[in-house]
Amino acid sequence: MPTDPDARLRIPAFDWVPDFARGFVRDLRPRWACEEIGLPYSTRLISAVDRPADHYARQPWGQVPVIEDDDLCMFESGAILLHLGEKDERLLPRDREGRARATSWLFAAYNSVEPLFFEIGNVEIFAADKEWAKLRRPSLLEEAGKRLDRLETALGTRDWLAGEFSIADIAMVTVLRDAAGTDLLGQRPRLAAYVERGTSRPAFRAALAAQL
C-alpha cells in the first residue's frame, strides 16, 4: 500500500540519515503497523540536522516516531503502536488474555531488550575507539546474550510472541534487527528465524521500501 498524501494519519520522517541508520529509523514501526492493516498514511519530511521548532513541540527531544492522527498527536513507539492497535484486532487482540500478552511483550521489547541494544550501538559505533567501550563490550554482549536466551526460551516453538502476530512482534522484531552487527542472533537460531519471519512479511517489506 503506497503512502497517500491525503491520508488523515501523518508520520513525520527524516529527510536524511547516515548510512548505518538507513532502514533502522524508528518511524519504520508505525509504517509497518499501517501496512499490516492497510491503513493509509502520509509523511512529512523534516531535517535530521536542523530539526524544526514545531517538531520539538510534538516530540520534546526532536526524535521519531511521531504520528499526527487528525487532531491527535502522539510520540514514543509503544504508545503509537498501542494507538494503532486499537484500530484493528490484527494488531492487538480484543480478548482480555490476548491483549494482556501482546501488551506485556510490547513493553518487554522496549524496556527489557532495547536498552541493551542502545548500549551495544554506543560501544560498536559511536564510542568504538574509546578505551572504556572496548572494556565494556565483552561483558555487555554476555549480558545481552543471557537476556536473549531467556527470550528464546519464552518464544519456544511459537511463530509469534503473543500467539497471533501483533504489535508486540513489530516492536520486538525491529528491536532485534539492531543486533545485526553482532553474532547474538546467529547463536540463537530460533530468534534468528523469528526475525526472518517478521522481516519477510509483505507489510514489513512495503514499510521498509517506503521509508528508504
Coordinates of N, CA and C in Angstrom, one line a residue, residues 37-204:
I37 N -2.5 -3.4 8.3 CA -3.9 -3.3 8.3 C -4.4 -2.5 7.1
G38 N -3.6 -2.1 6.2 CA -4.0 -1.3 5.0 C -4.5 0.0 5.4
L39 N -3.9 0.6 6.4 CA -4.3 2.0 6.9 C -3.5 3.0 6.1
P40 N -4.1 3.9 5.3 CA -3.3 4.9 4.6 C -2.6 5.9 5.5
Y41 N -1.5 6.3 5.1 CA -0.8 7.3 5.9 C 0.0 8.2 5.0
S42 N 0.2 9.4 5.4 CA 1.0 10.4 4.6 C 2.3 10.6 5.4
T43 N 3.3 11.2 4.8 CA 4.5 11.5 5.5 C 4.9 13.0 5.4
R44 N 5.7 13.5 6.3 CA 6.1 14.8 6.3 C 7.6 14.8 6.6
L45 N 8.4 15.1 5.6 CA 9.9 15.1 5.8 C 10.4 16.3 6.5
I46 N 11.3 16.0 7.5 CA 11.9 17.1 8.3 C 13.4 16.9 8.3
S47 N 14.1 17.9 8.5 CA 15.6 17.8 8.5 C 16.1 17.1 9.8
A48 N 16.9 16.1 9.6 CA 17.5 15.4 10.7 C 18.6 16.3 11.3
V49 N 19.2 17.2 10.6 CA 20.3 18.0 11.0 C 19.8 19.3 11.7
D50 N 18.8 19.9 11.1 CA 18.3 21.2 11.7 C 16.8 21.0 11.9
R51 N 16.4 20.3 13.0 CA 15.0 19.9 13.2 C 14.2 21.1 13.5
P52 N 13.0 21.2 12.9 CA 12.2 22.4 13.1 C 11.6 22.5 14.5
A53 N 11.4 23.8 14.9 CA 10.8 24.0 16.2 C 9.5 23.3 16.4
D54 N 8.7 23.3 15.4 CA 7.3 22.7 15.6 C 7.4 21.2 15.8
H55 N 8.5 20.6 15.4 CA 8.7 19.1 15.7 C 9.0 18.9 17.1
Y56 N 9.9 19.8 17.7 CA 10.2 19.7 19.1 C 8.9 19.9 20.0
A57 N 8.0 20.7 19.4 CA 6.7 20.9 20.1 C 5.9 19.6 20.2
R58 N 6.1 18.7 19.2 CA 5.4 17.4 19.2 C 6.2 16.3 19.9
Q59 N 7.5 16.4 19.8 CA 8.4 15.4 20.4 C 9.5 16.2 21.1
P60 N 9.5 16.2 22.5 CA 10.4 17.1 23.2 C 11.9 16.9 22.9
W61 N 12.3 15.8 22.4 CA 13.7 15.5 22.1 C 14.0 15.5 20.5
G62 N 13.0 15.9 19.8 CA 13.1 16.0 18.3 C 13.3 14.7 17.6
Q63 N 12.9 13.6 18.2 CA 13.1 12.3 17.7 C 11.9 11.8 16.8
V64 N 12.0 10.7 16.2 CA 10.8 10.0 15.6 C 10.8 8.6 16.3
P65 N 9.6 7.9 16.3 CA 8.4 8.3 15.6 C 7.5 9.2 16.3
V66 N 6.7 9.9 15.5 CA 5.6 10.8 16.0 C 4.5 10.5 15.0
I67 N 3.3 10.5 15.4 CA 2.2 10.4 14.5 C 1.2 11.6 14.7
E68 N 0.6 12.0 13.7 CA -0.5 13.0 13.8 C -1.7 12.4 13.2
D69 N -2.7 12.1 14.0 CA -3.9 11.4 13.6 C -5.1 12.3 13.8
D70 N -5.5 13.0 12.7 CA -6.4 14.1 12.8 C -5.9 15.1 13.8
D71 N -6.6 15.4 14.9 CA -6.1 16.4 15.8 C -5.4 15.8 17.0
L72 N -5.0 14.5 16.9 CA -4.3 13.9 17.9 C -2.8 13.7 17.5
C73 N -1.9 14.1 18.4 CA -0.5 13.9 18.2 C 0.1 13.0 19.3
M74 N 0.9 12.0 18.9 CA 1.5 11.1 19.8 C 2.9 10.9 19.5
F75 N 3.7 10.6 20.5 CA 5.1 10.2 20.3 C 5.4 9.0 21.2
E76 N 6.5 8.4 21.0 CA 7.0 7.1 21.6 C 6.4 5.9 20.9
S77 N 7.3 5.0 20.5 CA 6.9 3.8 19.7 C 5.8 3.0 20.4
G78 N 5.9 2.7 21.7 CA 5.0 1.9 22.3 C 3.6 2.5 22.4
A79 N 3.5 3.8 22.7 CA 2.2 4.5 22.7 C 1.6 4.5 21.4
I80 N 2.4 4.7 20.3 CA 1.9 4.8 19.0 C 1.4 3.4 18.5
L81 N 2.1 2.4 18.8 CA 1.7 1.1 18.4 C 0.4 0.6 19.1
L82 N 0.3 1.0 20.4 CA -1.0 0.7 21.1 C -2.2 1.5 20.5
H83 N -1.9 2.7 20.1 CA -3.0 3.5 19.4 C -3.4 2.9 18.1
L84 N -2.4 2.5 17.3 CA -2.8 1.9 16.0 C -3.4 0.5 16.3
G85 N -3.0 -0.2 17.3 CA -3.6 -1.5 17.6 C -5.1 -1.4 18.0
E86 N -5.5 -0.3 18.5 CA -6.9 -0.1 18.9 C -7.7 0.0 17.6
K87 N -7.1 0.3 16.5 CA -7.9 0.4 15.2 C -8.2 -0.9 14.6
D88 N -7.5 -2.0 14.9 CA -7.7 -3.2 14.2 C -7.2 -4.4 15.1
E89 N -8.0 -5.4 15.2 CA -7.6 -6.6 16.0 C -6.5 -7.4 15.4
R90 N -6.1 -7.2 14.1 CA -5.0 -7.8 13.6 C -3.7 -7.3 14.2
L91 N -3.7 -6.2 14.8 CA -2.6 -5.7 15.5 C -2.6 -5.9 17.0
L92 N -3.8 -5.9 17.6 CA -4.0 -6.0 19.1 C -5.2 -6.8 19.3
P93 N -5.1 -8.0 19.9 CA -6.2 -8.9 20.2 C -7.3 -8.2 21.0
R94 N -8.5 -8.5 20.8 CA -9.6 -7.9 21.5 C -10.0 -8.7 22.8
D95 N -9.6 -10.0 22.8 CA -9.9 -10.8 24.1 C -8.9 -10.4 25.2
R96 N -9.4 -10.4 26.4 CA -8.6 -9.9 27.5 C -7.2 -10.6 27.7
E97 N -7.2 -11.9 27.5 CA -5.9 -12.6 27.7 C -4.9 -12.3 26.6
G98 N -5.4 -12.3 25.3 CA -4.6 -12.0 24.2 C -4.0 -10.6 24.2
R99 N -4.9 -9.6 24.6 CA -4.5 -8.2 24.7 C -3.4 -8.1 25.8
A100 N -3.5 -8.8 26.9 CA -2.6 -8.7 28.0 C -1.2 -9.3 27.6
R101 N -1.2 -10.4 26.8 CA 0.0 -11.0 26.4 C 0.7 -10.0 25.4
A102 N 0.0 -9.5 24.4 CA 0.6 -8.6 23.4 C 1.1 -7.3 24.1
T103 N 0.4 -6.8 25.0 CA 0.8 -5.6 25.7 C 2.1 -5.8 26.5
S104 N 2.1 -6.9 27.2 CA 3.3 -7.3 28.0 C 4.5 -7.4 27.2
W105 N 4.4 -8.1 26.1 CA 5.6 -8.3 25.2 C 6.0 -7.0 24.5
L106 N 5.0 -6.1 24.2 CA 5.3 -4.8 23.6 C 6.2 -4.0 24.6
F107 N 5.9 -4.0 25.9 CA 6.7 -3.3 26.9 C 8.0 -4.0 27.1
A108 N 8.0 -5.3 27.0 CA 9.3 -6.1 27.2 C 10.3 -5.7 26.1
A109 N 9.8 -5.6 24.9 CA 10.7 -5.2 23.8 C 11.4 -3.9 24.1
Y110 N 10.7 -2.9 24.6 CA 11.3 -1.6 24.7 C 11.9 -1.4 26.1
N111 N 11.5 -2.2 27.1 CA 12.1 -2.0 28.5 C 13.1 -3.0 28.8
S112 N 13.0 -4.2 28.3 CA 13.9 -5.3 28.8 C 15.0 -5.7 27.7
V113 N 14.7 -5.4 26.5 CA 15.7 -5.8 25.4 C 16.3 -4.5 24.7
E114 N 15.5 -3.6 24.3 CA 16.1 -2.5 23.6 C 17.2 -1.7 24.3
P115 N 17.1 -1.4 25.6 CA 18.1 -0.6 26.3 C 19.5 -1.3 26.1
L116 N 19.6 -2.6 26.1 CA 20.9 -3.2 25.9 C 21.4 -3.0 24.5
F117 N 20.5 -3.0 23.5 CA 20.9 -2.7 22.1 C 21.3 -1.3 21.9
F118 N 20.7 -0.4 22.7 CA 21.2 1.0 22.6 C 22.6 1.1 23.1
E119 N 22.9 0.3 24.1 CA 24.3 0.4 24.7 C 25.3 -0.3 23.7
I120 N 24.8 -1.4 23.1 CA 25.7 -2.1 22.1 C 26.0 -1.1 21.0
G121 N 25.0 -0.4 20.5 CA 25.2 0.5 19.4 C 26.2 1.6 19.8
N122 N 26.1 2.0 21.1 CA 27.1 3.0 21.5 C 28.5 2.5 21.5
V123 N 28.8 1.3 22.0 CA 30.1 0.8 22.1 C 30.6 0.3 20.7
E124 N 29.7 -0.1 19.8 CA 30.1 -0.6 18.5 C 30.3 0.5 17.5
I125 N 29.5 1.6 17.6 CA 29.5 2.7 16.6 C 30.0 4.0 17.1
F126 N 29.3 4.5 18.1 CA 29.6 5.9 18.5 C 30.8 6.1 19.4
A127 N 31.2 5.0 20.1 CA 32.3 5.2 21.0 C 33.3 4.0 20.7
A128 N 33.3 3.5 19.5 CA 34.1 2.3 19.2 C 35.6 2.5 19.5
D129 N 36.1 3.7 19.4 CA 37.5 4.0 19.5 C 37.9 4.3 21.0
K130 N 36.9 4.3 21.9 CA 37.2 4.7 23.2 C 37.6 3.5 24.0
E131 N 38.5 3.7 24.9 CA 39.0 2.5 25.7 C 37.9 1.9 26.6
W132 N 37.1 2.8 27.2 CA 36.0 2.3 28.0 C 35.1 1.4 27.3
A133 N 34.8 1.7 26.0 CA 33.9 0.9 25.2 C 34.5 -0.4 24.9
K134 N 35.8 -0.5 24.6 CA 36.5 -1.8 24.4 C 36.4 -2.7 25.6
L135 N 36.5 -2.0 26.8 CA 36.5 -2.8 28.0 C 35.1 -3.3 28.3
R136 N 34.1 -2.5 28.0 CA 32.7 -2.8 28.3 C 32.1 -3.8 27.3
R137 N 32.6 -3.9 26.1 CA 32.0 -4.7 25.1 C 31.8 -6.2 25.5
P138 N 32.8 -6.9 26.0 CA 32.6 -8.3 26.3 C 31.5 -8.6 27.3
S139 N 31.5 -7.9 28.4 CA 30.5 -8.1 29.4 C 29.1 -7.7 29.0
L140 N 29.1 -6.6 28.1 CA 27.8 -6.2 27.6 C 27.2 -7.2 26.7
L141 N 28.0 -7.8 25.8 CA 27.5 -8.9 24.9 C 27.1 -10.1 25.7
E142 N 27.8 -10.4 26.7 CA 27.4 -11.5 27.6 C 26.1 -11.3 28.2
E143 N 25.9 -10.1 28.8 CA 24.7 -9.7 29.4 C 23.5 -9.8 28.4
A144 N 23.7 -9.2 27.2 CA 22.7 -9.2 26.2 C 22.4 -10.7 25.8
G145 N 23.4 -11.5 25.7 CA 23.2 -12.9 25.3 C 22.3 -13.6 26.3
K146 N 22.5 -13.4 27.6 CA 21.7 -14.0 28.6 C 20.2 -13.5 28.5
R147 N 20.0 -12.3 28.2 CA 18.7 -11.7 28.1 C 18.0 -12.4 26.9
L148 N 18.8 -12.6 25.8 CA 18.2 -13.2 24.6 C 17.9 -14.7 24.8
D149 N 18.7 -15.3 25.6 CA 18.5 -16.7 25.9 C 17.1 -16.9 26.5
R150 N 16.8 -16.0 27.5 CA 15.5 -16.1 28.1 C 14.4 -15.8 27.2
L151 N 14.6 -14.8 26.3 CA 13.6 -14.5 25.2 C 13.4 -15.7 24.3
E152 N 14.5 -16.4 23.9 CA 14.3 -17.5 23.0 C 13.5 -18.6 23.7
T153 N 13.8 -18.8 25.0 CA 13.1 -19.9 25.7 C 11.6 -19.5 25.8
A154 N 11.3 -18.3 26.1 CA 9.9 -17.8 26.2 C 9.2 -18.0 24.9
L155 N 9.9 -17.7 23.8 CA 9.2 -17.8 22.4 C 8.9 -19.3 22.1
G156 N 9.8 -20.1 22.5 CA 9.6 -21.6 22.3 C 9.5 -21.9 20.8
T157 N 8.5 -22.7 20.5 CA 8.2 -23.1 19.1 C 7.2 -22.3 18.4
R158 N 6.7 -21.2 19.1 CA 5.6 -20.4 18.5 C 6.2 -19.5 17.4
D159 N 5.4 -19.1 16.5 CA 5.8 -18.2 15.4 C 5.9 -16.8 16.0
W160 N 5.0 -16.4 16.9 CA 4.9 -15.0 17.3 C 4.7 -15.0 18.8
L161 N 5.1 -13.9 19.4 CA 5.2 -13.8 20.9 C 3.9 -14.0 21.6
A162 N 2.8 -13.4 21.1 CA 1.6 -13.4 21.8 C 0.5 -14.4 21.2
G163 N 1.0 -15.3 20.4 CA 0.1 -16.2 19.7 C 0.0 -15.8 18.3
E164 N -1.0 -15.0 17.9 CA -1.0 -14.4 16.6 C -0.1 -13.2 16.5
F165 N 0.3 -12.9 15.2 CA 1.1 -11.7 15.0 C 0.4 -10.5 15.6
S166 N 1.2 -9.6 16.2 CA 0.6 -8.4 16.9 C 1.7 -7.3 16.9
I167 N 1.2 -6.2 17.5 CA 2.2 -5.1 17.7 C 3.4 -5.5 18.5
A168 N 3.2 -6.5 19.4 CA 4.4 -7.0 20.1 C 5.5 -7.4 19.2
D169 N 5.1 -8.1 18.1 CA 6.2 -8.6 17.2 C 6.8 -7.4 16.3
I170 N 6.0 -6.4 16.0 CA 6.5 -5.2 15.3 C 7.6 -4.6 16.2
A171 N 7.3 -4.5 17.5 CA 8.3 -4.0 18.5 C 9.5 -4.8 18.6
M172 N 9.3 -6.1 18.8 CA 10.4 -7.0 19.1 C 11.3 -7.2 17.9
V173 N 10.7 -7.4 16.8 CA 11.5 -7.7 15.5 C 12.3 -6.4 15.2
T174 N 11.7 -5.3 15.3 CA 12.5 -4.1 15.0 C 13.6 -3.8 16.0
V175 N 13.4 -4.2 17.2 CA 14.5 -4.1 18.2 C 15.6 -5.1 17.9
L176 N 15.2 -6.4 17.6 CA 16.2 -7.4 17.4 C 17.0 -7.2 16.1
R177 N 16.5 -6.5 15.2 CA 17.2 -6.1 14.0 C 18.5 -5.3 14.3
D178 N 18.5 -4.6 15.4 CA 19.6 -3.8 15.8 C 20.8 -4.7 16.2
A179 N 20.6 -6.0 16.4 CA 21.7 -6.9 16.7 C 22.4 -7.4 15.5
A180 N 22.1 -6.9 14.3 CA 22.6 -7.4 13.1 C 24.2 -7.3 13.0
G181 N 24.8 -6.3 13.7 CA 26.2 -6.2 13.6 C 26.9 -7.1 14.6
T182 N 26.2 -7.9 15.3 CA 26.8 -8.9 16.3 C 26.4 -10.3 15.9
D183 N 26.9 -11.3 16.6 CA 26.6 -12.7 16.3 C 25.5 -13.1 17.3
L184 N 24.8 -12.2 18.0 CA 23.9 -12.6 19.0 C 22.7 -13.4 18.5
L185 N 22.2 -13.1 17.3 CA 21.2 -13.8 16.7 C 21.7 -15.1 16.1
G186 N 22.9 -15.0 15.5 CA 23.4 -16.2 14.8 C 23.6 -17.4 15.8
Q187 N 23.8 -17.0 17.1 CA 24.0 -18.1 18.1 C 22.6 -18.6 18.7
R188 N 21.6 -18.0 18.2 CA 20.2 -18.3 18.7 C 19.3 -18.5 17.5
P189 N 19.3 -19.7 16.9 CA 18.6 -19.9 15.7 C 17.1 -19.6 15.7
R190 N 16.5 -19.9 16.9 CA 15.0 -19.6 16.9 C 14.7 -18.2 16.9
L191 N 15.5 -17.3 17.5 CA 15.3 -15.9 17.4 C 15.7 -15.4 16.0
A192 N 16.7 -15.9 15.4 CA 17.1 -15.5 14.0 C 15.9 -15.9 13.1
A193 N 15.3 -17.0 13.3 CA 14.2 -17.4 12.4 C 13.0 -16.5 12.7
Y194 N 12.8 -16.1 13.9 CA 11.7 -15.2 14.3 C 11.8 -13.9 13.6
V195 N 13.0 -13.3 13.6 CA 13.3 -12.0 12.9 C 13.1 -12.2 11.4
E196 N 13.5 -13.3 10.9 CA 13.4 -13.6 9.4 C 11.9 -13.6 9.1
R197 N 11.1 -14.3 9.9 CA 9.6 -14.4 9.7 C 9.0 -13.0 9.6
G198 N 9.4 -12.1 10.6 CA 8.9 -10.8 10.7 C 9.3 -9.9 9.5
T199 N 10.6 -10.0 9.1 CA 11.1 -9.1 8.1 C 10.7 -9.7 6.7
S200 N 10.2 -10.9 6.6 CA 9.7 -11.4 5.3 C 8.2 -11.1 5.1
R201 N 7.6 -10.5 6.0 CA 6.1 -10.2 5.8 C 6.0 -9.1 4.8
P202 N 5.1 -9.2 3.9 CA 4.9 -8.2 2.9 C 4.7 -6.8 3.4
A203 N 4.1 -6.7 4.6 CA 3.9 -5.4 5.2 C 5.2 -4.7 5.6
F204 N 6.1 -5.6 6.2 CA 7.4 -5.0 6.6 C 8.1 -4.6 5.4

